Amino acid sequence: MTNKSSNTISSLAKGLRVIECFNAQRPKLSISEVAALTGLDRATSRRCLLTLHAEGYAAYDGKFFTLTHRCLRLGTGAIGGLQLPQVVQPWLDQLTEQISQSCSVAILDETEIVYLARASQRRVMSIGLMPGSRLPAHSTSMGRVLLAAMPDAEARRVIEASDLSPRTRFSLTDPEEIMAQVQTARTRGYAMVDQEVEISLRSLAVPVLNSKGAVVAALNTGMAATQPDPAELVESYLPALLKVQAGIARILG
């Protein structure tokens, strides 16, 4: 049996753990904070951070470190190497033109969704979304259809590990209520979220399937909450989403 430790570079693994500490809620971190978040000792955290700084991946003001734009090369390179964004982008472009609403495809990464492809009609969110953008899975339509593809126990574990702080007054924060929405999405084959991520924003999502029927991603459209009855979105947009779902499934092995 191959000894795993002899085929891995522990210093690289530690450096990746340090990079993953930074996010939208923690854009600026000290050495002590990184050590606490990673579980590494202070000396190791310091060496990792100073290495990132020396290579241009982090800025340092003498106390705090922040990641630089150079780190985007890591994410965009990974997304660019995937087959799925290349396959779905033409479908998204066509769908967006057809329904006059922005459309996206995302995958699940632990407790968040990561956008792989997007076609924008007009901006309906206060934050700009693009490939590589992340949002909480539990409160998004794409996240809920992706959670619905999991066994209940696994989906529940992801929800309970999530930061359930409300983003709006409509946000669900009870794990049982969120789990009920995930189960409803599994039964219906789609998920709709009404202003849980941002006020005046609604979204509708369906799973992206491969030719064997396995869920590989999620497809959604988002629009301003102008209609009095959110259910009207299903009637208006679900047929178009399902048509694209079927088209993508035919070409995904």
GROMACS .gro file of C-alpha atoms in nm, residues 124 141 192-196 198-204 220-233:
model
   28
  124VAL     CA    1  -3.132   4.265  -0.977
  141SER     CA    2  -3.282   2.816  -0.482
  192MET     CA    3  -3.825   2.872  -0.535
  193VAL     CA    4  -3.683   3.126  -0.290
  194ASP     CA    5  -3.869   3.447  -0.215
  195GLN     CA    6  -3.652   3.733  -0.086
  196GLU     CA    7  -3.446   3.520   0.154
  198GLU     CA    8  -3.201   3.985  -0.072
  199ILE     CA    9  -3.515   4.196  -0.048
  200SER     CA   10  -3.706   4.222  -0.378
  201LEU     CA   11  -3.524   3.923  -0.529
  202ARG     CA   12  -3.688   3.592  -0.615
  203SER     CA   13  -3.528   3.292  -0.780
  204LEU     CA   14  -3.634   2.962  -0.928
  220ASN     CA   15  -3.167   2.908  -1.190
  221THR     CA   16  -3.315   3.236  -1.295
  222GLY     CA   17  -3.358   3.538  -1.071
  223MET     CA   18  -3.592   3.831  -1.103
  224ALA     CA   19  -3.730   4.129  -0.918
  225ALA     CA   20  -4.021   4.050  -0.683
  226THR     CA   21  -4.278   4.255  -0.871
  227GLN     CA   22  -4.558   3.998  -0.901
  228PRO     CA   23  -4.790   3.977  -0.599
  229ASP     CA   24  -4.801   3.596  -0.607
  230PRO     CA   25  -4.458   3.427  -0.609
  231ALA     CA   26  -4.618   3.110  -0.748
  232GLU     CA   27  -4.667   3.291  -1.078
  233LEU     CA   28  -4.294   3.257  -1.132
   0.00000   0.00000   0.00000
